XYZ file of C-alpha atoms in Angstrom:
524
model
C -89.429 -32.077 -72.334
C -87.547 -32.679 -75.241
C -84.998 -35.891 -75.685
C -81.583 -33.624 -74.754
C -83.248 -32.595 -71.521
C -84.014 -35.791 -70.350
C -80.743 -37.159 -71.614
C -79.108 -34.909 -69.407
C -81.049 -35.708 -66.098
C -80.839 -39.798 -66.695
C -77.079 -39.322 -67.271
C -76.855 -37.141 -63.963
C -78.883 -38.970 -61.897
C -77.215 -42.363 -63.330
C -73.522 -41.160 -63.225
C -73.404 -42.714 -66.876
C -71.782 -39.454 -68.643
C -68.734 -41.028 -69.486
C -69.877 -44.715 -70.496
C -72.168 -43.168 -73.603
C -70.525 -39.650 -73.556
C -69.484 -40.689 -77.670
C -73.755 -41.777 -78.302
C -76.108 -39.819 -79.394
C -79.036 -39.104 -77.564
C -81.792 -40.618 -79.967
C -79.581 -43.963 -80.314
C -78.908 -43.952 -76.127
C -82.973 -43.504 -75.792
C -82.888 -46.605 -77.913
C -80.427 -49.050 -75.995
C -82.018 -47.952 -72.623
C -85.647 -48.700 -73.859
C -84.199 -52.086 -75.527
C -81.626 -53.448 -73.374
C -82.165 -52.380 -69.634
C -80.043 -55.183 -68.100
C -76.905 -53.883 -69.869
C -76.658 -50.822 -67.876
C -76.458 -52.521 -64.540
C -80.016 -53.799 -63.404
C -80.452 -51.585 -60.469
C -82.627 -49.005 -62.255
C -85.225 -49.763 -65.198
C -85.727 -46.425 -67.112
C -88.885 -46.460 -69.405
C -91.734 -43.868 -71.318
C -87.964 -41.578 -72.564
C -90.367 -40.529 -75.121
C -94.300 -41.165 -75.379
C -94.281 -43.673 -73.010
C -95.305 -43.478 -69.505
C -92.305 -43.058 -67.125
C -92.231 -45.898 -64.178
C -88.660 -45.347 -62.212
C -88.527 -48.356 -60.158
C -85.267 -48.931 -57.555
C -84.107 -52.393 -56.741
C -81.293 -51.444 -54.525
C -81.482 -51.225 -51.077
C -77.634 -50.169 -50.899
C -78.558 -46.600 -50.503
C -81.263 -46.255 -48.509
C -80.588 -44.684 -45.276
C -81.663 -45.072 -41.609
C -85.248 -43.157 -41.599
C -86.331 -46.148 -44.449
C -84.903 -48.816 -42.246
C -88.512 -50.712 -40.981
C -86.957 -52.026 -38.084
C -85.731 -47.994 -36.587
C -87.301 -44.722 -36.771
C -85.467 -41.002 -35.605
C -87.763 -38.640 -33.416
C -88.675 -36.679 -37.026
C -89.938 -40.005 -38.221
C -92.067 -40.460 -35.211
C -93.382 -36.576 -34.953
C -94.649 -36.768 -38.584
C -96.262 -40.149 -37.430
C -97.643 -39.167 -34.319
C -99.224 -35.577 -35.826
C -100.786 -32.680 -34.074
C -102.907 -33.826 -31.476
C -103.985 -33.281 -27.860
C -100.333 -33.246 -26.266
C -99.808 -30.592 -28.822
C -102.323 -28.783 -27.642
C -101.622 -28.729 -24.306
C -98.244 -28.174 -24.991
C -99.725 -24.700 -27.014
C -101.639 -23.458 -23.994
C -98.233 -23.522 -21.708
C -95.853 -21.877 -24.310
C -98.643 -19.636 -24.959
C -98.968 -18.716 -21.368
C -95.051 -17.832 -21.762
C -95.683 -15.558 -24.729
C -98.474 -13.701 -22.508
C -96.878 -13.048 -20.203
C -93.340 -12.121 -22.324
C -96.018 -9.130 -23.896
C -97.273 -8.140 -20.429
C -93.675 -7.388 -19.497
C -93.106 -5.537 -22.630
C -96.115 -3.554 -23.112
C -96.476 -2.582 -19.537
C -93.071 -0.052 -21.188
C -95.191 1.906 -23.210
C -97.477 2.410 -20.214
C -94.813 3.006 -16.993
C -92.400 5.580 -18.935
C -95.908 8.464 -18.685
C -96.775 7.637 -15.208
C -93.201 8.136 -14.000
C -92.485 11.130 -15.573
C -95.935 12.470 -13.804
C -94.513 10.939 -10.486
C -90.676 11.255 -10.300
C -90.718 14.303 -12.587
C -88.081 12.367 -14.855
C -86.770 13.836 -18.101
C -87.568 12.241 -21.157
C -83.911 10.656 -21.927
C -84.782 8.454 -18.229
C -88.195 7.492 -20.036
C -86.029 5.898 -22.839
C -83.511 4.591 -20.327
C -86.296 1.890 -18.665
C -87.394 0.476 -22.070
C -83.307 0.256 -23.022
C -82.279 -0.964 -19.697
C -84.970 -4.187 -20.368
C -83.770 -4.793 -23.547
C -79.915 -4.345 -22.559
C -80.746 -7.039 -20.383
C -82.583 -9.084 -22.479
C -79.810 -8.548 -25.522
C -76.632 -9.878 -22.975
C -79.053 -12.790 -22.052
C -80.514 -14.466 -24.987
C -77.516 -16.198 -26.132
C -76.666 -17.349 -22.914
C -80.232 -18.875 -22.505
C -80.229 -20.015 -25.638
C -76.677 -22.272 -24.396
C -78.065 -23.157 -21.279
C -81.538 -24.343 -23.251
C -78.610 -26.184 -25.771
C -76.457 -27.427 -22.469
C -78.892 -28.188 -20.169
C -82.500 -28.265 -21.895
C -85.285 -26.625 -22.960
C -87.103 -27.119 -19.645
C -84.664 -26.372 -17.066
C -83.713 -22.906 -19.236
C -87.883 -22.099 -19.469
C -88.274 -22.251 -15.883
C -85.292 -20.406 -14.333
C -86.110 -17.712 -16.774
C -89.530 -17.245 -15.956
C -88.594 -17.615 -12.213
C -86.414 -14.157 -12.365
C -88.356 -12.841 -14.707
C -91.389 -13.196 -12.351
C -89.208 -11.920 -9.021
C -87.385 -9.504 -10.540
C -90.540 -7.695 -12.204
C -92.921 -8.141 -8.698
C -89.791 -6.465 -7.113
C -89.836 -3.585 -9.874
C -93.141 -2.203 -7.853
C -91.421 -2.028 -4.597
C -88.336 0.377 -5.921
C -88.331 3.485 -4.119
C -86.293 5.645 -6.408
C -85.617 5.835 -10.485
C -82.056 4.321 -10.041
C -82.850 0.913 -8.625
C -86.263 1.094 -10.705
C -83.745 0.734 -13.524
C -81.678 -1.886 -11.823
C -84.695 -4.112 -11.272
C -86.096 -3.966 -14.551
C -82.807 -4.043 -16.017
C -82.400 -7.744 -14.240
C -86.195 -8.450 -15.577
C -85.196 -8.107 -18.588
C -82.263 -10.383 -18.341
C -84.800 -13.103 -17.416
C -87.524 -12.161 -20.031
C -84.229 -13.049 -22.903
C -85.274 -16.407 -22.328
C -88.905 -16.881 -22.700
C -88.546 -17.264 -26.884
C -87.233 -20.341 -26.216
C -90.914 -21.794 -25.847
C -90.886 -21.193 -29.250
C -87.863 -23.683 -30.134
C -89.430 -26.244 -27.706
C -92.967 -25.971 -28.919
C -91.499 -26.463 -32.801
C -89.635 -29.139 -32.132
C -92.808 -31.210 -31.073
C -94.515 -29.939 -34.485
C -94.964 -32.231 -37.448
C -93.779 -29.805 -40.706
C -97.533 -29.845 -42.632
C -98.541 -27.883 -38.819
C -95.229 -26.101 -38.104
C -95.716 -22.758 -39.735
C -99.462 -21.900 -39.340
C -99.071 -23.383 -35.285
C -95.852 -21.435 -34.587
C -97.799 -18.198 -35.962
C -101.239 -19.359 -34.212
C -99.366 -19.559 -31.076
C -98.291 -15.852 -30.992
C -101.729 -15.209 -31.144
C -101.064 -14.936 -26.784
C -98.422 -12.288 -27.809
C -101.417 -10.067 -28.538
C -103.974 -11.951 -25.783
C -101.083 -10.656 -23.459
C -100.446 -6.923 -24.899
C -104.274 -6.540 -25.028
C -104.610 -7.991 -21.283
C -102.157 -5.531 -20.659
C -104.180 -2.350 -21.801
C -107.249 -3.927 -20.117
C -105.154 -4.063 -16.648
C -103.815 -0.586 -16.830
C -107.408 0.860 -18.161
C -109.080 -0.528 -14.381
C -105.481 -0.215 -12.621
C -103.535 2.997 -13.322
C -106.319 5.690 -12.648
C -107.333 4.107 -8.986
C -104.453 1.590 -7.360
C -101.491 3.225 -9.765
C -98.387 1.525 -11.639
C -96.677 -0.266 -8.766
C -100.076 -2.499 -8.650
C -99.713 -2.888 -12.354
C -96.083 -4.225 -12.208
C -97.528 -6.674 -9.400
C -100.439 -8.048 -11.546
C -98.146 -8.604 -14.695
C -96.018 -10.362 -13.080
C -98.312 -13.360 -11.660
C -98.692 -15.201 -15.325
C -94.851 -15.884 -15.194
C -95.282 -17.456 -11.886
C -98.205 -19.645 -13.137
C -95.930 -20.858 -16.283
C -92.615 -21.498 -14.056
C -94.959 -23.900 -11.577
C -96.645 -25.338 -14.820
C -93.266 -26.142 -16.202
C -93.001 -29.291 -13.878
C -95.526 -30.972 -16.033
C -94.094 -29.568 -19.275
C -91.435 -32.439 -21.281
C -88.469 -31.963 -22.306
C -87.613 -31.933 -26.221
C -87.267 -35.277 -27.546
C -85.055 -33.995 -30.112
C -82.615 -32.434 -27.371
C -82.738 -35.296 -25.961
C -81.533 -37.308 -28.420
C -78.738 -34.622 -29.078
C -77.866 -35.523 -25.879
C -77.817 -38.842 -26.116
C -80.176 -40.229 -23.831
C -82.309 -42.456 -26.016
C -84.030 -43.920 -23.590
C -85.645 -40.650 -22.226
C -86.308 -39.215 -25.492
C -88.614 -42.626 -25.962
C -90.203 -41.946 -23.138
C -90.819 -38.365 -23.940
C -92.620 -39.595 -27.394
C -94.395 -42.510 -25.617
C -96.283 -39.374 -23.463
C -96.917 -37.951 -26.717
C -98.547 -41.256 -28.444
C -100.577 -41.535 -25.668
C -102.075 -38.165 -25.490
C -102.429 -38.358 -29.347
C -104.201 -41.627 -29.026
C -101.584 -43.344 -31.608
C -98.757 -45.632 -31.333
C -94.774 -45.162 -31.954
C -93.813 -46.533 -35.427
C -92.227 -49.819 -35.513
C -88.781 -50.707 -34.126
C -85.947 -49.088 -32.506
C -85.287 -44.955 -31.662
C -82.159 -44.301 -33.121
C -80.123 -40.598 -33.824
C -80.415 -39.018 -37.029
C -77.597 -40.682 -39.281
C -76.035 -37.012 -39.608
C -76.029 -36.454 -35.891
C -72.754 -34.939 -34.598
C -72.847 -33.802 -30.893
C -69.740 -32.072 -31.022
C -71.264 -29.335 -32.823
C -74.154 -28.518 -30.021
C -74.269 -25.135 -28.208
C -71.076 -23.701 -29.799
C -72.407 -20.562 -31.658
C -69.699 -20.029 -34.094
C -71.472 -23.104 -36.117
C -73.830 -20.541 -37.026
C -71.260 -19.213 -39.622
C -69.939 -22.564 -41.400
C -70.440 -21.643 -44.842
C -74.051 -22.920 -45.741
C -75.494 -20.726 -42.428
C -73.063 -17.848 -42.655
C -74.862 -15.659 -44.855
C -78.705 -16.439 -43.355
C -77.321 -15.959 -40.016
C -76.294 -12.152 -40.967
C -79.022 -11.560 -42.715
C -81.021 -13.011 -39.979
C -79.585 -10.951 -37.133
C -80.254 -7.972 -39.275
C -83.858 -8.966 -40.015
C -84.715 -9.882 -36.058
C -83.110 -6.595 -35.226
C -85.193 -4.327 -37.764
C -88.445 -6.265 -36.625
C -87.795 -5.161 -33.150
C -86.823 -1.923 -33.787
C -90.162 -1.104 -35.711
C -92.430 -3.086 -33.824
C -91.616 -1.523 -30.347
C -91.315 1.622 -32.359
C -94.977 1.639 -33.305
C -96.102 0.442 -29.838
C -93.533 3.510 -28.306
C -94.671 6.150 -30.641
C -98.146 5.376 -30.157
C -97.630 6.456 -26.254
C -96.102 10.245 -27.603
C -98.541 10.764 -30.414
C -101.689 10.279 -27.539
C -99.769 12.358 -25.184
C -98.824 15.154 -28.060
C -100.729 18.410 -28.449
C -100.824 18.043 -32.788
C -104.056 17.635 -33.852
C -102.008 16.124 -37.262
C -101.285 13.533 -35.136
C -103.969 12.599 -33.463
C -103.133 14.664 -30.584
C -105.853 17.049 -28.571
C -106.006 19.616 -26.094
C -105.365 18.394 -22.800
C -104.376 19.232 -18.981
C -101.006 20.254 -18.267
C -99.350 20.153 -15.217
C -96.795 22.570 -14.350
C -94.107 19.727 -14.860
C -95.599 19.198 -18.034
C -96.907 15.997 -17.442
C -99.871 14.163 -19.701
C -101.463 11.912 -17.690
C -102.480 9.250 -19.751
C -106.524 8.674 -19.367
C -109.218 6.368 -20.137
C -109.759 6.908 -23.804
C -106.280 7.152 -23.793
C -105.701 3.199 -22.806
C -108.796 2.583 -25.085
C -107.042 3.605 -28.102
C -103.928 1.441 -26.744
C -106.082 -1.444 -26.769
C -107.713 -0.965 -29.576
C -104.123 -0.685 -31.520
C -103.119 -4.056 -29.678
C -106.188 -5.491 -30.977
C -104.563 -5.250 -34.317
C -102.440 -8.283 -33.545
C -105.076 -10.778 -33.959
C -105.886 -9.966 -37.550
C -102.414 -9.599 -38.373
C -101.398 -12.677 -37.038
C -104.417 -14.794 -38.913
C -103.165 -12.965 -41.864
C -100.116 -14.110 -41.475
C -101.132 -17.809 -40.937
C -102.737 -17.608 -43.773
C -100.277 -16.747 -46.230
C -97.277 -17.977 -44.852
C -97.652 -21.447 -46.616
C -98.803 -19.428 -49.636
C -96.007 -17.466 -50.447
C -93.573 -19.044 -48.132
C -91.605 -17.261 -45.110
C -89.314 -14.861 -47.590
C -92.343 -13.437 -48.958
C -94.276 -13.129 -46.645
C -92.149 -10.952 -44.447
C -91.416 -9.030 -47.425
C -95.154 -8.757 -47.837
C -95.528 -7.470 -44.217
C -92.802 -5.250 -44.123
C -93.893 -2.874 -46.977
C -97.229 -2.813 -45.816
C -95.777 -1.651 -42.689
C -93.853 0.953 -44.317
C -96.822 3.033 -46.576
C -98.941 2.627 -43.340
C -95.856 5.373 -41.365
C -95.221 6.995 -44.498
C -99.462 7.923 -44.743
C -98.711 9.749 -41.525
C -96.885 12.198 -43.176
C -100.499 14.081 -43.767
C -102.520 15.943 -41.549
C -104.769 13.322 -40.568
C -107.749 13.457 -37.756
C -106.978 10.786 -34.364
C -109.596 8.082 -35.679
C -107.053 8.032 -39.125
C -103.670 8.300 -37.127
C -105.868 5.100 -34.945
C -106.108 3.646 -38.080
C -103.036 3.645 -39.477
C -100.884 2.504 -36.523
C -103.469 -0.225 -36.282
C -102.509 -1.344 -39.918
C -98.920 -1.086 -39.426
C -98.887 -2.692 -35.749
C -100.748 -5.632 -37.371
C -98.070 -6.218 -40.334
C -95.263 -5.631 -38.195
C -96.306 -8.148 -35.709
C -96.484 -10.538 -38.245
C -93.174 -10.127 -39.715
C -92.137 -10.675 -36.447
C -94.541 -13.624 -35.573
C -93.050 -14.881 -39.189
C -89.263 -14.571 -38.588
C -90.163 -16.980 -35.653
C -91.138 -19.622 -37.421
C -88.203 -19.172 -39.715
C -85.677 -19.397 -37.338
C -86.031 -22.208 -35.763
C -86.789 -23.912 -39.066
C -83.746 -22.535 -40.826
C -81.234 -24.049 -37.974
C -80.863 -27.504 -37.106
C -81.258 -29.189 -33.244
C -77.714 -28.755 -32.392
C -78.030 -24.988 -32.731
C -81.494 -24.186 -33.008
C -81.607 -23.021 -29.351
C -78.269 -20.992 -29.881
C -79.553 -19.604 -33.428
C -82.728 -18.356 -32.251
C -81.374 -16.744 -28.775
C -78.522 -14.932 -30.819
C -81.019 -14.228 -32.768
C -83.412 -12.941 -30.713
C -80.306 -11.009 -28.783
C -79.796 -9.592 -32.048
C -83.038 -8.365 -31.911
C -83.066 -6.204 -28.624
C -80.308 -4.029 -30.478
C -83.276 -2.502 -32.325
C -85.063 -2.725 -28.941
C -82.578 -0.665 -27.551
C -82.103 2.135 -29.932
C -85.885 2.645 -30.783
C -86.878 4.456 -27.841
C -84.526 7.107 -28.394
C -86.236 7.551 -31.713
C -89.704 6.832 -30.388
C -89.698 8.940 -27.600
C -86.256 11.199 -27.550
C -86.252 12.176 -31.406
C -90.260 12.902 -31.656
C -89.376 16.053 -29.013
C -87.930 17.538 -31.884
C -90.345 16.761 -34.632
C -92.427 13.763 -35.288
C -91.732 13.483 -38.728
C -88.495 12.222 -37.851
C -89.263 9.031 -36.339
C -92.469 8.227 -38.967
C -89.292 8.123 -41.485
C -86.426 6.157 -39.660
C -89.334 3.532 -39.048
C -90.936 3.871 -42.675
C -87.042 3.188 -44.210
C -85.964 0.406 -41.416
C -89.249 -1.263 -42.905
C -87.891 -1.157 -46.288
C -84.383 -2.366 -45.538
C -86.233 -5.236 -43.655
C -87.861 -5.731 -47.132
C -84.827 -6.103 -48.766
C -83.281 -8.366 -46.372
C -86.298 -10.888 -46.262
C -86.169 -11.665 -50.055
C -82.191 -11.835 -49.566
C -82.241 -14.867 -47.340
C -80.437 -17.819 -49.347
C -82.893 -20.220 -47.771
C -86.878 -20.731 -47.680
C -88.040 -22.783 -45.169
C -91.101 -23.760 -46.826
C -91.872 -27.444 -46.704
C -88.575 -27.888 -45.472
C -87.897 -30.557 -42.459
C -86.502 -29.596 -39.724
C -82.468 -31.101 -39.862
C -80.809 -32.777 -36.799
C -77.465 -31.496 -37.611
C -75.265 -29.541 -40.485
């Protein structure tokens, strides 16, 4: 770097533009490196040119609360304490959430063919359950997000998986299509808050762990859609779908009973203002991590304001507004394309186009195809895709950071619809969803890490359920493309989904803010 360059950033850094604004920058280089004590004594500056540079700081005017020896915030002490055992158990509950979460939402793609065998419903009902669960979970996400804000993490985890579990057992008992709709329509109003595991399992991760952990932890998104297929492969064909709703219901049960034993966020806590549980909360953690607390006293982050907790129009102040629209947008296009692919994997099985994978089959005289063995085979085998996508995207993620990596993901997603433009054999059509399920669950798995990185405590829990309410507005519209539009040709949905995958590109590398390396802030 040449002598006007660092000129520039000691002058900046120093505030000292006007005091040698008439100097030059050779004869400046030459006072600092001769008489140091004439510019104040606080900072030595040394090495301008050839020599080695040794910044020392004096001072301790400026240093704030988190370099005070004798206090420490709850960021100080999770980057001390580290990933450890209590994280780890703490990983096998929310994970146990996000099972479960995928049970309820891939059972969709499984229900819609068995009903319109059974109740002889048309194909616009079909879409109607899927959009009925996600109308639910879109006018409940924000509202568990501000109870999770309000009230806690905790208390918000378990009420939701409490309906979610009652409503969905209930589901198999429904003796017509109306209040079918009506139950799952409340199901899903209890499944909007299950992603909230995800802003109490972050908040608990030290940043050199968040990203790959947060990803790693979706890993029981797939364990759960795959469980799913495996259930309805040894289910469907002998006891039938009401028995199916039954058995993928249970995990929610287990997770709201193992929520007694699952803490509270220490960071919420300390939004909250009660210290003194928050210090208990990390105690737990030392212990199960075999380490002690740092030194001295648990105090809020200097920049904590409690006033601005829960309300979500904080997620537009200036520095948010434009991440939080481009956000909503990107959450909503994930959606929209991921439950596309797991939708339109359902029609292309049942179709009769050997282009798409389809083959001869039995047809009632309703015109029902009865989904069959190989059938749920090839589901699972496209839900198997998960895992590698996933890993992929753990990999990566701290490669190319969060922006890119959805980016990445997203245009991988779209060649992979546009290659089914050709006449392809079933093993190729197998293939290609199995690419594009895998990329588009981890732009998905990869916007949740963002999220709740991106937003600070006071409105993390609000951010990510708007968020993710934001996101069942894709939900909502995709079966009508998925399952509706494909009556009419299925080129039409293999292009809606191919484009929404590039305007998701877009979006990604539009975000203002990358998260990478980034520590997670306490308050704007």
């Amino acid at each position: 770097m040449g002598d006007k360059a660092i000129l520039t950033e000691v002058l900046e850094a120093s505030n000292l533009t006007d005091t040698y604004s008439n100097l030059t920058a050779k004869a400046l280089i030459k006072q600092l490196k001769t008489k140091p004590d004439e510019i104040g004594g606080s900072v030595r500056y040394a090495g301008l040119e050839d020599d080695t540079v040794n910044i020392s700081e004096q001072s301790g005017d400026n240093k704030n609360a988190t370099q005070n020896p004798d206090s420490f915030t709850v960021d100080d002490a999770v980057e001390h304490l580290g990933f450890g055992a209590f994280q780890l158990k703490l990983s096998l509950l929310t994970g146990l959430a996000w099972m479960a979460d995928a049970m309820e939402m891939m059972i969709l793609s499984i229900l819609s063919p068995a009903l319109y065998c059974e109740w002889e419903i048309t194909v616009v009902q079909q879409a109607m359950i899927t959009t009925c669960v996600f109308s639910g979970m879109m006018l409940s996400s924000t509202v568990w997000g501000k109870v999770c804000d309000r009230f806690g993490r905790r208390t918000g985890l378990m009420l939701s998986a409490l309906l979610t579990f009652s409503m969905g057992a209930l589901s198999s008992l429904a003796p017509n299509f109306n209040t079918l709709l009506l139950l799952r329509g409340l199901t899903g109003i209890g499944i909007g808050g299950v992603p909230q595991s995800v802003t109490l399992y972050a908040e608990f991760l030290p940043m050199a762990q968040r990203a790959k952990c947060v990803v790693l932890i979706e890993s029981f998104w797939a364990v759960g859609a795959a469980f799913e297929a495996i259930l309805a492969l040894f289910i469907m064909e002998t006891w039938g779908w009401r028995w199916l709703l039954i058995f993928s219901s249970l995990p929610l049960l287990f997770f709201a009973v193992s929520c007694f034993w699952l803490p509270e966020s220490a960071r919420f806590l300390m939004a909250s203002g009660n210290t003194e549980l928050a210090y208990a909360t990390l105690q737990r953690v030392a212990r199960d991590n075999g380490k002690t607390l740092p030194r001295g006293k648990l105090i809020e982050h200097p920049n904590h304001n409690p006033e601005h907790r829960g309300h979500i129009s904080n997620l537009f102040v200036p520095e948010l507004f434009a991440t939080t629209l481009l956000l909503w947008f990107i959450w909503a296009i994930n959606a929209f394309c991921y439950y596309g692919i797991v939708l339109f994997t359902t029609v292309l099985l049942q179709s009769t186009d050997e282009c798409h994978g389809g083959e001869a089959k039995n047809m009632t005289i309703t015109g029902c195809h009865p989904l069959d063995q190989q059938d749920y085979l090839s589901l699972l085998y496209t839900t198997l895709s998960e895992f590698p996508g996933l890993i992929l995207t753990a990999v990566i993620i701290e490669w190319f950071g969060r922006k890119k990596t959805m980016a990445i993901e997203f245009s991988v997603y779209a060649i992979f619809m546009f290659l089914l433009y050709f006449c392809l054999g079933r093993n190729f059509v197998t293939a290609c969803i199995f690419v594009a399920r895998a990329f588009i669950s981890g732009a998905f798995q990869c916007v949740y890490v963002y999220t709740p990185e991106v937003y600070p405590t006071t409105l993390r829990a609000i951010g990510l359920g708007a968020s993710s309410s934001m996101a069942r507005l894709g939900a909502i519209i995709t079966p009508f493309i998925a399952q509706v539009a494909s009556g009419h040709s299925l080129y039409i949905p293999i292009t809606i989904y191919g484009i929404a995958a590039l305007m998701g590109l877009t979006a990604s590398l539009s975000l203002p803010i990358e998260t990478k390396g980034r520590q997670m802030r306490e308050t704007h």
